[in-house]
CSV table of C-alpha atoms and ligand atoms in Angstrom, one decimal:
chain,number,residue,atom,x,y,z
A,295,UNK,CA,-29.2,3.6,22.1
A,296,UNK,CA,-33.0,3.6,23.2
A,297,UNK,CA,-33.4,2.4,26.8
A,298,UNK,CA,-37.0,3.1,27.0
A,299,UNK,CA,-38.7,0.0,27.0
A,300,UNK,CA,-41.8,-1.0,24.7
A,301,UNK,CA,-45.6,-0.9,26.0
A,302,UNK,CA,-44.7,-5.0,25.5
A,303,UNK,CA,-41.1,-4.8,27.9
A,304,UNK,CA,-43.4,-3.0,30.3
A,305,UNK,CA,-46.0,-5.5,30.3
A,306,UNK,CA,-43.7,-8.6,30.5
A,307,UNK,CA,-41.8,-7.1,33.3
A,308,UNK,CA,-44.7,-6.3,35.2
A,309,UNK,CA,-46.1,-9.5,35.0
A,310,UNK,CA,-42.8,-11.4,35.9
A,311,UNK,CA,-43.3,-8.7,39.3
A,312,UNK,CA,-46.7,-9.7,39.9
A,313,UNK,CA,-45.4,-13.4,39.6
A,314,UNK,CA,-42.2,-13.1,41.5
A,315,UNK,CA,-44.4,-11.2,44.5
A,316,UNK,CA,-47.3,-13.4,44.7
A,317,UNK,CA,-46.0,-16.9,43.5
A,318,UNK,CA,-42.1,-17.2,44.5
A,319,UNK,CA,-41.3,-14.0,47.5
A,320,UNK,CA,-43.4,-15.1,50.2
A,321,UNK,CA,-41.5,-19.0,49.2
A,322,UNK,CA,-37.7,-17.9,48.6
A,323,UNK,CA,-36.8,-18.1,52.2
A,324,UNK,CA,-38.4,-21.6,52.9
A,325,UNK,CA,-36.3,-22.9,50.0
A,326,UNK,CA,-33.1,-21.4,51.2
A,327,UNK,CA,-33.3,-22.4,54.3
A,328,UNK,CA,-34.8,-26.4,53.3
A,329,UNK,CA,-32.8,-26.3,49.8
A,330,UNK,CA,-35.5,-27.7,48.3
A,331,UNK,CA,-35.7,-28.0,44.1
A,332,UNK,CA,-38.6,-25.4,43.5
A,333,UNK,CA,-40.8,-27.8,40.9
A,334,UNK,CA,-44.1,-25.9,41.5
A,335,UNK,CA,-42.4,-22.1,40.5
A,336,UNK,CA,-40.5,-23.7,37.5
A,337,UNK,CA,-44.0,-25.5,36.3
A,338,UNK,CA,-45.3,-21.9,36.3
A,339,UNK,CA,-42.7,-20.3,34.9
A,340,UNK,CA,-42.7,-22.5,32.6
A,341,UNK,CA,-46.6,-21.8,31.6
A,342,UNK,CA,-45.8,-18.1,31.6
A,343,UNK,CA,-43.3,-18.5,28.9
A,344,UNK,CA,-40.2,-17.9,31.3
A,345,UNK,CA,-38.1,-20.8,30.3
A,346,UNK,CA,-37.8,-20.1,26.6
A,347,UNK,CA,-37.7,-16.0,26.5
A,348,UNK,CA,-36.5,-15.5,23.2
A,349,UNK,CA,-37.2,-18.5,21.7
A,350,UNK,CA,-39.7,-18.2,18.5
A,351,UNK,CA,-43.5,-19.2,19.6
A,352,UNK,CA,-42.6,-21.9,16.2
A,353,UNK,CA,-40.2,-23.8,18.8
A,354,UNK,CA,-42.6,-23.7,21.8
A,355,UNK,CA,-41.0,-19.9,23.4
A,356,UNK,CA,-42.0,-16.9,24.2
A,357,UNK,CA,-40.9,-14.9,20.9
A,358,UNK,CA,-39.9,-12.3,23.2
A,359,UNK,CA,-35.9,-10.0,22.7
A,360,UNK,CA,-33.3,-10.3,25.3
A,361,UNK,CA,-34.1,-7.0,26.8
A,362,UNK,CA,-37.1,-8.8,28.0
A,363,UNK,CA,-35.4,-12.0,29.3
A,364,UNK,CA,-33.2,-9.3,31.5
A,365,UNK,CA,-36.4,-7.8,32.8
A,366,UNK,CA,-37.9,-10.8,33.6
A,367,UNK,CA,-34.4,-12.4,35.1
A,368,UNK,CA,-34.0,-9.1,37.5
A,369,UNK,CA,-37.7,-9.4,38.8
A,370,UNK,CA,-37.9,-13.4,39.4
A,371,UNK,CA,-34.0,-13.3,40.7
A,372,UNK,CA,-34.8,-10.5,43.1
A,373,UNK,CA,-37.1,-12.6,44.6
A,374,UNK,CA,-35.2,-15.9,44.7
A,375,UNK,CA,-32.0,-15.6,43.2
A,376,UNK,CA,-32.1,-19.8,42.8
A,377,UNK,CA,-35.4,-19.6,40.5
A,378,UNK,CA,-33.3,-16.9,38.8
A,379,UNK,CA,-30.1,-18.7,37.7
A,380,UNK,CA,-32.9,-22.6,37.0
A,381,UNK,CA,-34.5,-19.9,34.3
A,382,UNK,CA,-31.1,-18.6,33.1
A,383,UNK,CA,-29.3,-21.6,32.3
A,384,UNK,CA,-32.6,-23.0,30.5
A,385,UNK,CA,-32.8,-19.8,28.8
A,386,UNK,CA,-29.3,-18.7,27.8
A,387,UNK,CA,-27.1,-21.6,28.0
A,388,UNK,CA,-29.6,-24.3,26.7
A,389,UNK,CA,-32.4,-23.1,24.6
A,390,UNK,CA,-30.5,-20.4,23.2
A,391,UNK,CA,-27.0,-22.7,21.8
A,392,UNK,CA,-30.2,-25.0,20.3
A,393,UNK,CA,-31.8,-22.2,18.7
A,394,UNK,CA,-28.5,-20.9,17.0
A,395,UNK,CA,-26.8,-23.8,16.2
A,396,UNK,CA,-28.9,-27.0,16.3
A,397,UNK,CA,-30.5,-29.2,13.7
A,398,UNK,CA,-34.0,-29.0,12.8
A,399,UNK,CA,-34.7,-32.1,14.3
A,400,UNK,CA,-32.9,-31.1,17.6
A,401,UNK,CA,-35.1,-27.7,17.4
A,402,UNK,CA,-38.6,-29.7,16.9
A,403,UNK,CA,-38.1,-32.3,19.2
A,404,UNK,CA,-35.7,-30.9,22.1
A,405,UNK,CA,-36.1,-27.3,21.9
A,406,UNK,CA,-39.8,-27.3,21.8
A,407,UNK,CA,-40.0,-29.5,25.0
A,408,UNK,CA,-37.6,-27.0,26.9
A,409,UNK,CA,-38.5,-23.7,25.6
A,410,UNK,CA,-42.0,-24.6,26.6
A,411,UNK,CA,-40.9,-25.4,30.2
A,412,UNK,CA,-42.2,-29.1,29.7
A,413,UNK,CA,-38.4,-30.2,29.7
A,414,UNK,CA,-35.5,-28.9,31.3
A,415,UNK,CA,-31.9,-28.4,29.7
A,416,UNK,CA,-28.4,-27.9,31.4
A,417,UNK,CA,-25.0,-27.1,30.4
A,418,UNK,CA,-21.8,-29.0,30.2
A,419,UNK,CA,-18.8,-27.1,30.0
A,420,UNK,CA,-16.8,-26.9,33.5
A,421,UNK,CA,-14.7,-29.4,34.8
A,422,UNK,CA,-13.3,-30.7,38.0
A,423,UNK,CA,-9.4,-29.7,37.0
A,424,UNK,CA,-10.7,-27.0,33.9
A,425,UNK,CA,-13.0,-24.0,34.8
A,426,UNK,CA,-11.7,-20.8,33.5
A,427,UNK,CA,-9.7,-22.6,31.1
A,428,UNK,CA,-12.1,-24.0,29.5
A,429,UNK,CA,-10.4,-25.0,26.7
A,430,UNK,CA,-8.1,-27.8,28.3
A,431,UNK,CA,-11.3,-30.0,29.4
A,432,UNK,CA,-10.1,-33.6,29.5
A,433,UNK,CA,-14.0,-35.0,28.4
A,434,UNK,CA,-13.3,-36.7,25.0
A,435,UNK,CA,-15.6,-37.9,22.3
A,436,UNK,CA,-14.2,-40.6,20.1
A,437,UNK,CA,-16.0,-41.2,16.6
A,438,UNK,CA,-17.3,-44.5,16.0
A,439,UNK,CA,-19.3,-45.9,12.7
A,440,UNK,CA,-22.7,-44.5,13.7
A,441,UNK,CA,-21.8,-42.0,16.3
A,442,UNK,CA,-19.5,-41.1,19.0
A,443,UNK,CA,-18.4,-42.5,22.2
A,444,UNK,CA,-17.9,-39.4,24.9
A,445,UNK,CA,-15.9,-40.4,28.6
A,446,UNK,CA,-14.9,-38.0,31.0
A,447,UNK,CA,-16.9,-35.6,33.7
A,448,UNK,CA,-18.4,-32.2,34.3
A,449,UNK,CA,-19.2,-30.1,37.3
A,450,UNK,CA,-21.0,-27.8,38.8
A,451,UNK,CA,-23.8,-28.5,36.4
A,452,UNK,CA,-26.6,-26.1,37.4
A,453,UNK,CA,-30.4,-28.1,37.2
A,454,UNK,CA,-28.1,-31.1,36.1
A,455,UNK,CA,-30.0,-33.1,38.9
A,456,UNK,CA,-32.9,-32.4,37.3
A,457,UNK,CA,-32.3,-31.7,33.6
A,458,UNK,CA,-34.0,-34.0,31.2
A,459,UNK,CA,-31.2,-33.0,28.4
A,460,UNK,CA,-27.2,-31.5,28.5
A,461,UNK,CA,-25.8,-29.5,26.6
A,462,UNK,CA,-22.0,-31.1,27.0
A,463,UNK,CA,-18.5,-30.1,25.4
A,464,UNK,CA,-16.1,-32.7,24.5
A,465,UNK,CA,-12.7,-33.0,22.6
A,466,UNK,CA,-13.0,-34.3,19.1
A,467,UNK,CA,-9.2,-34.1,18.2
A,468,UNK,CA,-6.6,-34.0,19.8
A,469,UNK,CA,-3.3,-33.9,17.6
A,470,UNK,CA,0.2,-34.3,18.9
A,471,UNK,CA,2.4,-31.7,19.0
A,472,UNK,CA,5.6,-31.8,16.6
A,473,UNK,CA,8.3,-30.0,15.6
A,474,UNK,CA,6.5,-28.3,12.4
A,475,UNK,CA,3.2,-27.6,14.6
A,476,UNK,CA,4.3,-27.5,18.7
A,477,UNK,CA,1.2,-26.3,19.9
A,478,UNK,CA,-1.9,-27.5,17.0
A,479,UNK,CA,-5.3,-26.4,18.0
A,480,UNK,CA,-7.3,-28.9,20.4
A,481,UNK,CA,-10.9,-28.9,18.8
A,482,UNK,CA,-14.3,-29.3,20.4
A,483,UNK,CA,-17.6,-30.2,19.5
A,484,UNK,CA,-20.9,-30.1,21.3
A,485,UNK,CA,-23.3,-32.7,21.7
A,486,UNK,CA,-27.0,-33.1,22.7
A,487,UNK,CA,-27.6,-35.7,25.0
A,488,UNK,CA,-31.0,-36.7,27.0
A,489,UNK,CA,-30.7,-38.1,30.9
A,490,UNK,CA,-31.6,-41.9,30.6
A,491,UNK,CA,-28.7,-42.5,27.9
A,492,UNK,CA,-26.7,-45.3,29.4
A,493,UNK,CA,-23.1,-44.3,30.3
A,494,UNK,CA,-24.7,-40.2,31.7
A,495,UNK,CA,-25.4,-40.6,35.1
A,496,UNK,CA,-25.3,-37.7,38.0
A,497,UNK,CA,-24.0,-37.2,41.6
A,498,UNK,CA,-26.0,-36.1,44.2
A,499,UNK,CA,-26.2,-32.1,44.3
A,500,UNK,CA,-23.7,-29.9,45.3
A,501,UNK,CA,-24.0,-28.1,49.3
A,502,UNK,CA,-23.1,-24.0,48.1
A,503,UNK,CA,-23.0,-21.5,50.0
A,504,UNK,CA,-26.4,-19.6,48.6
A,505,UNK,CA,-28.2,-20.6,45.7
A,506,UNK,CA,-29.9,-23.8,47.7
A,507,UNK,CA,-32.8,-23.8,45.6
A,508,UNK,CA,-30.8,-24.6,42.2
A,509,UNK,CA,-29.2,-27.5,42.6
A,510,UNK,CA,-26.1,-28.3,40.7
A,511,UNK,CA,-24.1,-31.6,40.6
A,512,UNK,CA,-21.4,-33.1,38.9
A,513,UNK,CA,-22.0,-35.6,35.9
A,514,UNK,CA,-20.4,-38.5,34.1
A,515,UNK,CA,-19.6,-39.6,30.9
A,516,UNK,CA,-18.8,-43.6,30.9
A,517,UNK,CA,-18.6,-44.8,27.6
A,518,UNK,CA,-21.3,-42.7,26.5
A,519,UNK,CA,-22.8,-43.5,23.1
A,520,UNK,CA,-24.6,-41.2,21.0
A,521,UNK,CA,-26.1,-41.0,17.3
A,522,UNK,CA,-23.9,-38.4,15.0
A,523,UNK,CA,-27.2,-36.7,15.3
A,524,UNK,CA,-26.4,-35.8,19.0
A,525,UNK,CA,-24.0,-33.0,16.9
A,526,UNK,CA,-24.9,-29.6,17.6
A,527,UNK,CA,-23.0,-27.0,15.3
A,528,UNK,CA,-19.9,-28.2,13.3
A,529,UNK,CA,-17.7,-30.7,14.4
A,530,UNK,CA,-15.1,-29.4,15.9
A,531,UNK,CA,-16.4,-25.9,16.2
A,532,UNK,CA,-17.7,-26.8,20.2
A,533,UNK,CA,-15.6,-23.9,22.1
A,534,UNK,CA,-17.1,-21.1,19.8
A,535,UNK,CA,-20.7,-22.8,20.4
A,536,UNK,CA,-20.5,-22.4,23.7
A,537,UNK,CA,-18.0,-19.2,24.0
A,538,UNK,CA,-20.9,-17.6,21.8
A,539,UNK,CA,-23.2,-19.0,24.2
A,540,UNK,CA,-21.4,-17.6,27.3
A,541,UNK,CA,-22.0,-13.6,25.9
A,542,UNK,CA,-25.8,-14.5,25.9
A,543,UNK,CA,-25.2,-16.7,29.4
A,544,UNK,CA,-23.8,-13.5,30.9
A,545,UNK,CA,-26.2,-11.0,30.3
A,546,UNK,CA,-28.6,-13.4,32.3
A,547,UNK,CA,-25.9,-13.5,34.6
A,548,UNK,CA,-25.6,-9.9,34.8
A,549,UNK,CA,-29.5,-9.6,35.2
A,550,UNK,CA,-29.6,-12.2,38.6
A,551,UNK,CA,-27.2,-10.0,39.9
A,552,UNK,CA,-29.5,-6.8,39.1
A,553,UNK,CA,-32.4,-8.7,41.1
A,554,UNK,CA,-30.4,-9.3,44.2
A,555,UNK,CA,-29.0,-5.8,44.5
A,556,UNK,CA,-32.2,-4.7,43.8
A,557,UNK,CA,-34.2,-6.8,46.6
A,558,UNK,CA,-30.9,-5.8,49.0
A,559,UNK,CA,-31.6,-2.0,48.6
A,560,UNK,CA,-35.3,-2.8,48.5
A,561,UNK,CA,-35.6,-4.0,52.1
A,562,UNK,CA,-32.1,-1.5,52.9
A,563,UNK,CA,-34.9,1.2,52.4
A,564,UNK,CA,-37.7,-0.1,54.1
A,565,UNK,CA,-35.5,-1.0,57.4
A,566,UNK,CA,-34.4,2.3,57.0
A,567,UNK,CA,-37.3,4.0,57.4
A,568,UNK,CA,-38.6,2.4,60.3
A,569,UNK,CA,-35.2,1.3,62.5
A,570,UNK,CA,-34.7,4.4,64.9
A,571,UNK,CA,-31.7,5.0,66.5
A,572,UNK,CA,-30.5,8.5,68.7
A,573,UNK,CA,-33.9,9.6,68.3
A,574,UNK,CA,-34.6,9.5,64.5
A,575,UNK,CA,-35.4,6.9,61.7
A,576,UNK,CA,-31.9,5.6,60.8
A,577,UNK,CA,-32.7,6.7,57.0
A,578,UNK,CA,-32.1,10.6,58.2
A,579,UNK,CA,-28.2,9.7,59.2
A,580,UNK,CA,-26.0,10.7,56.7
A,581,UNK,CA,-23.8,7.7,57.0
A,582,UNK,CA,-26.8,5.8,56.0
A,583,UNK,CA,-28.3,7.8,53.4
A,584,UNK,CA,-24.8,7.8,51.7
A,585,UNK,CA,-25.0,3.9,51.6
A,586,UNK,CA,-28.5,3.9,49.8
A,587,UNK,CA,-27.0,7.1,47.3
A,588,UNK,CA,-24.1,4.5,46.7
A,589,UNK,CA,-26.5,1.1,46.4
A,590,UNK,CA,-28.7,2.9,43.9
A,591,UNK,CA,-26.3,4.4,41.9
A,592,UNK,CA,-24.2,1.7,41.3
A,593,UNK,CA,-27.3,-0.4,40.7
A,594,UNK,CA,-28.6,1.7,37.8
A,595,UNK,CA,-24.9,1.9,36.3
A,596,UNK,CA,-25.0,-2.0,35.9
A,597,UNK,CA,-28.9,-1.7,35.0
A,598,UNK,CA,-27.3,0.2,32.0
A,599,UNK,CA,-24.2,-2.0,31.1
A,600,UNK,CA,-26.7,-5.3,31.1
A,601,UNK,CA,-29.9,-3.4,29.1
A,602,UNK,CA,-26.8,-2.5,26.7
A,603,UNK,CA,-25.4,-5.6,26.0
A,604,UNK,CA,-29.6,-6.8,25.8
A,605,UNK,CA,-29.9,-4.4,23.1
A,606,UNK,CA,-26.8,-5.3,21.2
A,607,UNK,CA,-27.8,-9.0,21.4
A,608,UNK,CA,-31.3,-8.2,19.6
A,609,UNK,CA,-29.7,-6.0,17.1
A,610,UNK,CA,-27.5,-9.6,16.6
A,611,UNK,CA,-23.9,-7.3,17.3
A,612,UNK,CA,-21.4,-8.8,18.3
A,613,UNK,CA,-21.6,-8.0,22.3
A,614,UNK,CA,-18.9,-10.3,23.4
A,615,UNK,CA,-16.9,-7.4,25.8
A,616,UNK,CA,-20.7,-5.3,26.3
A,617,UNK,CA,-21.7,-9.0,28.0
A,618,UNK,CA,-18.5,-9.1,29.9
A,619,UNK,CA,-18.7,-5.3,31.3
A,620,UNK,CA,-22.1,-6.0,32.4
A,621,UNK,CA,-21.4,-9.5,34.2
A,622,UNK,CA,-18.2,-8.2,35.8
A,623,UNK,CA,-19.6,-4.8,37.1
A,624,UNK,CA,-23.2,-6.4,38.2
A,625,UNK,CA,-22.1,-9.4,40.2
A,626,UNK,CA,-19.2,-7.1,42.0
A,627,UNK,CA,-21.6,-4.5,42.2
A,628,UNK,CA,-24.3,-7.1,43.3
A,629,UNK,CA,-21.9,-7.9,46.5
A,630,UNK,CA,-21.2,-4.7,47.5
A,631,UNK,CA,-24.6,-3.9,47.9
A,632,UNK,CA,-25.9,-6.9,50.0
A,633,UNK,CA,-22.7,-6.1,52.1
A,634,UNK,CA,-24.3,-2.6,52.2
A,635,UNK,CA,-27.6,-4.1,53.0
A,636,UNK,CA,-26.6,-6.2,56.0
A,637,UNK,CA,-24.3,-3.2,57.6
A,638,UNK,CA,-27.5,-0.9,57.3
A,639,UNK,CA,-29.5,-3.7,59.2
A,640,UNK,CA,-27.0,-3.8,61.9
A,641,UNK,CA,-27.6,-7.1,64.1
A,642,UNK,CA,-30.3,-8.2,61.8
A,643,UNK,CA,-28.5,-8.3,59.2
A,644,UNK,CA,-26.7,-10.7,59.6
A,645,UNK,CA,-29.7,-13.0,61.0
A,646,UNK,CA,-31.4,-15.7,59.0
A,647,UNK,CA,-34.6,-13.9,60.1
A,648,UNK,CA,-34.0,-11.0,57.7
A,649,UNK,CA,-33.5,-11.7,53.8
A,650,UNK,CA,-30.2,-9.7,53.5
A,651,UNK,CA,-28.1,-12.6,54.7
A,652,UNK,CA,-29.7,-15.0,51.8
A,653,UNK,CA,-29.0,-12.2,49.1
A,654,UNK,CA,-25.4,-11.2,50.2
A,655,UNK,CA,-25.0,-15.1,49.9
A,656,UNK,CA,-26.4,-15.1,46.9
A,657,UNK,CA,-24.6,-12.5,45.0
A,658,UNK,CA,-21.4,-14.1,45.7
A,659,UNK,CA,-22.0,-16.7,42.9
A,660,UNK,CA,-22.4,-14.2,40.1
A,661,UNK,CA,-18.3,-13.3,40.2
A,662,UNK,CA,-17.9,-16.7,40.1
A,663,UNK,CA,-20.0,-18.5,37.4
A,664,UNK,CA,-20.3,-18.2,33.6
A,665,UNK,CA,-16.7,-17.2,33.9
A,666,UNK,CA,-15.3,-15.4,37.1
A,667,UNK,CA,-14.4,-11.4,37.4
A,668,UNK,CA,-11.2,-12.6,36.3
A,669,UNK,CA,-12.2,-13.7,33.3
A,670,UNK,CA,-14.7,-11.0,32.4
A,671,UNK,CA,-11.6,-8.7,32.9
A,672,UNK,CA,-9.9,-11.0,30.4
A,673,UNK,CA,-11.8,-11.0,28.2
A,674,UNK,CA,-12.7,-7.0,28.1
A,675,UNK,CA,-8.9,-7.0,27.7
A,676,UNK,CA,-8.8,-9.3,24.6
A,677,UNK,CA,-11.2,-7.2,23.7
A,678,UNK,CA,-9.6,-3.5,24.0
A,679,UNK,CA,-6.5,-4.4,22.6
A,680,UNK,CA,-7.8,-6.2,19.3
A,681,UNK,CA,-9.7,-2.9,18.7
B,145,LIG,N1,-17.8,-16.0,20.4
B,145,LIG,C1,-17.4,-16.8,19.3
B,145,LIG,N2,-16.2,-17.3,19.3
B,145,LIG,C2,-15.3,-17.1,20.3
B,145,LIG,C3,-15.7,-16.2,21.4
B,145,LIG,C4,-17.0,-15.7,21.4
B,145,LIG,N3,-17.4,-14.9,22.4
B,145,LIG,N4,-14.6,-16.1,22.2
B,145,LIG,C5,-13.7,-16.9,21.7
B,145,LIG,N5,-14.1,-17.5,20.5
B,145,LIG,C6,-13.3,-18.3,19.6
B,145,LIG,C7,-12.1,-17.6,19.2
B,145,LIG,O1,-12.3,-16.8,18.0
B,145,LIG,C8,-11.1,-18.8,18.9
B,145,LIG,O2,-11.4,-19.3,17.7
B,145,LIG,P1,-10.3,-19.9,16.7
B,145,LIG,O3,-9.7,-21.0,17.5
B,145,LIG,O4,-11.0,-20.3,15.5
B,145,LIG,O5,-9.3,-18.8,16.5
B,145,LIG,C9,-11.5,-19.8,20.0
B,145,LIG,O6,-12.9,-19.5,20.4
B,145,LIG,C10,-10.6,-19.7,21.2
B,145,LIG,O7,-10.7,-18.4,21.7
B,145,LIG,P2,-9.5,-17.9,22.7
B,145,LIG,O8,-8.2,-18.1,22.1
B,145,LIG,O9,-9.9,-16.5,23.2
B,145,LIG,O10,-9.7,-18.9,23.9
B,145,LIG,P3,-8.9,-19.1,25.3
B,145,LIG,O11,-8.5,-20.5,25.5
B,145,LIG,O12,-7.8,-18.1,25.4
B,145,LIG,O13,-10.0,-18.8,26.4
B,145,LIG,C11,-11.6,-17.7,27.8
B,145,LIG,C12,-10.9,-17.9,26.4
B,145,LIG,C13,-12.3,-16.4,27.6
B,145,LIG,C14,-10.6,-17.6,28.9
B,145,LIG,C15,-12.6,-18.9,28.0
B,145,LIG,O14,-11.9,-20.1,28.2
B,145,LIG,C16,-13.6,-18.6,29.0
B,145,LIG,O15,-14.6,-17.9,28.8
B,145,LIG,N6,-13.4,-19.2,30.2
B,145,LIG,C17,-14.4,-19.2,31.2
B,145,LIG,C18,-15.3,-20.4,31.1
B,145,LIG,C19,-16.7,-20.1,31.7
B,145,LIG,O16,-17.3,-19.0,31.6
B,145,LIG,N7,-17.3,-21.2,32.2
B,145,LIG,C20,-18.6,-21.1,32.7
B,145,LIG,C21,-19.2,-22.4,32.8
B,145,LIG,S1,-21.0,-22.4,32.6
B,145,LIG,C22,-21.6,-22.0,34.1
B,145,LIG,O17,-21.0,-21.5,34.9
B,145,LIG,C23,-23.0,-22.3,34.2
B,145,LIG,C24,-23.6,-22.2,35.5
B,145,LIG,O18,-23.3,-22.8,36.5
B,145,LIG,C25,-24.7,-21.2,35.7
């Protein structure tokens, strides 16, 4: 595997720095501290071709490969973690399902709107009482003559406050279990459906503990009626859309978490170097060199797991445990490192004055979403012991 990147990988990356340093950095701690919805960054991103990474330029994206979309993920999340994870689900868990599985119709008209950055797309999957276990979601869709009827509620849906379109999971049958078949397979479908339908309304956003700028919410489902052209993929083939989606979802994931380790040892470095104590720059100690040795180390390992699940996506493998490894072993790795961070800046560390605080808040939501460590391990698991 070839993990030197193209003139191109250079040149996106570097722009995406130039961005994230001039446009978003000297902004990130205003909008954590105010939780405001970053419109003005997302515009931009938008017109840089941010939203839509690896989306073909025919469906309004960037044309770009996923090892791109990683490059660009670690450079806009390490300077605001929420612009990161608004790009991420637009990118992976919207634009990407659309690409894949959706209609032509559904491509020319939704895709090109959100891979362009002139709509917005979220993700409906997680439930109040079904997270990890995804599959037992209560949201049903009921076939009518001309369409479906979907009822029930989703949560935590990142940029749902905002989004112009979701991407939501519903039950499509739901057979009883008898003596012949005691446990028959619930199946799922996914459907497209725009904000404005009557019957999908939203709560107010979510308070988190980091992440202010992205604001998630719960949303509802009250007799909720759709065309059958609101179908994306199969009928009842909705939990591999968006299980398939997840692997993608998770090297974005995986990449957010790279950005926030990397900001965390960033400004470990810098503090370093200046902060005396007994004499000397704190940076000559052992005790704190062998926390940067340890912060960059681990940092490059999961630089390496993400660019190789990246690489497997573009070469269209099936990268189901690579995604897994590299979400599991960024995010924890992402933690430990802001924790790192904040004990290197002593007192200030733990001071909304200094940015370590924000990113060791931050990181904690990459164990969490697009499936928890838990479930990463799970599924690497599943994984080992099919091989
Ligand atoms: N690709 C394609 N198909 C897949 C697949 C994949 N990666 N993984 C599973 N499938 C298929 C299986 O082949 C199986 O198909 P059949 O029924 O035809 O055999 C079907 O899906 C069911 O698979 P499992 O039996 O493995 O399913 P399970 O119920 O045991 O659960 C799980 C699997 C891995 C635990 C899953 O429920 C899971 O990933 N849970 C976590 C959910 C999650 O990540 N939620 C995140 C929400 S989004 C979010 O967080 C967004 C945000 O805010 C930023």
């Amino acid at each position: 595997m070839n993990f030197d990147l193209t003139e191109e990988q250079r040149l996106v990356r570097d722009t995406a720095r130039d961005f994230a340093a001039r446009e978003i950095a000297p902004k990130a701690s205003e909008i954590d501290k105010s939780g405001r919805w970053p419109a003005e960054i997302i515009k931009k991103m938008g017109e840089l071709g941010f939203l839509g990474m690896a989306i073909p330029e025919a469906y309004g994206g960037a044309g770009l490969d996923s090892l791109s979309y990683a490059l660009v993920m670690e450079e806009i999340s390490a300077a605001c973690a929420s612009c990161g994870v608004i790009m991420s689900v637009n990118n992976s868990l919207f634009c990407d399902p659309i690409y894949k599985f959706g209609t032509e119709a559904q491509k020319d008209e939704v895709l090109r709107a959100c891979a362009s950055g002139a709509k917005l797309g979220c993700f409906g999957l997680t439930e109040p009482m079904s997270g990890s276990d995804a599959q037992t979601m209560s949201t049903n869709a009921t076939k009518t003559a001309d369409g479906w009827v979907i009822d029930g509620a989703k949560n935590w849906i990142t940029n749902g406050p905002h989004a112009d379109y979701i991407l939501v999971f519903a039950v499509t049958s739901r057979p009883a279990p008898d003596a012949a078949n005691p446990n028959p397979k619930i199946k799922h479908t996914a459907f497209l459906v725009p904000k404005g339908t009557p019957g999908y309304t939203q709560a107010s956003p979510d308070h988190k503990l980091g992440i202010h700028g992205a604001h998630s919410c719960t949303v509802f489902f009250e007799h909720c009626k759709v065309p059958e052209s609101a179908v994306v993929g199969k009928v009842g083939e909705g939990f591999r859309v968006a299980m398939a989606t997840l692997d993608g979802g998770r090297i974005g994931i995986a990449s957010q978490a790279l950005g926030i380790a990397k900001a965390s040892l960033d400004v470990s470095l810098a503090y370093a170097k200046e902060r005396k104590s007994f004499g000397v720059p704190i940076a000559q100690h052992q005790a704190i060199q062998f926390m940067l040795s340890d912060m960059a180390t681990e940092l490059d390992a999961a630089r390496l797991l993400t660019w190789r699940a990246a690489l497997m996506k573009d070469s269209n493998e099936r990268h189901t445990m690579q995604s897994a490894e590299a979400k599991l072993y960024a995010s924890e790795m992402a933690t430990r490192v802001a924790h790192k961070a904040i004990q290197i800046h002593g007192g200030y560390g733990y001071s909304s004055e200094f940015p370590v605080e924000r990113h060791y808040r931050d990181a904690r939501i990459t164990e969490i979403y697009e499936g928890t460590s838990e479930i990463q391990r799970i599924v690497i698991a599943a994984s080992l012991l099919k091989a």
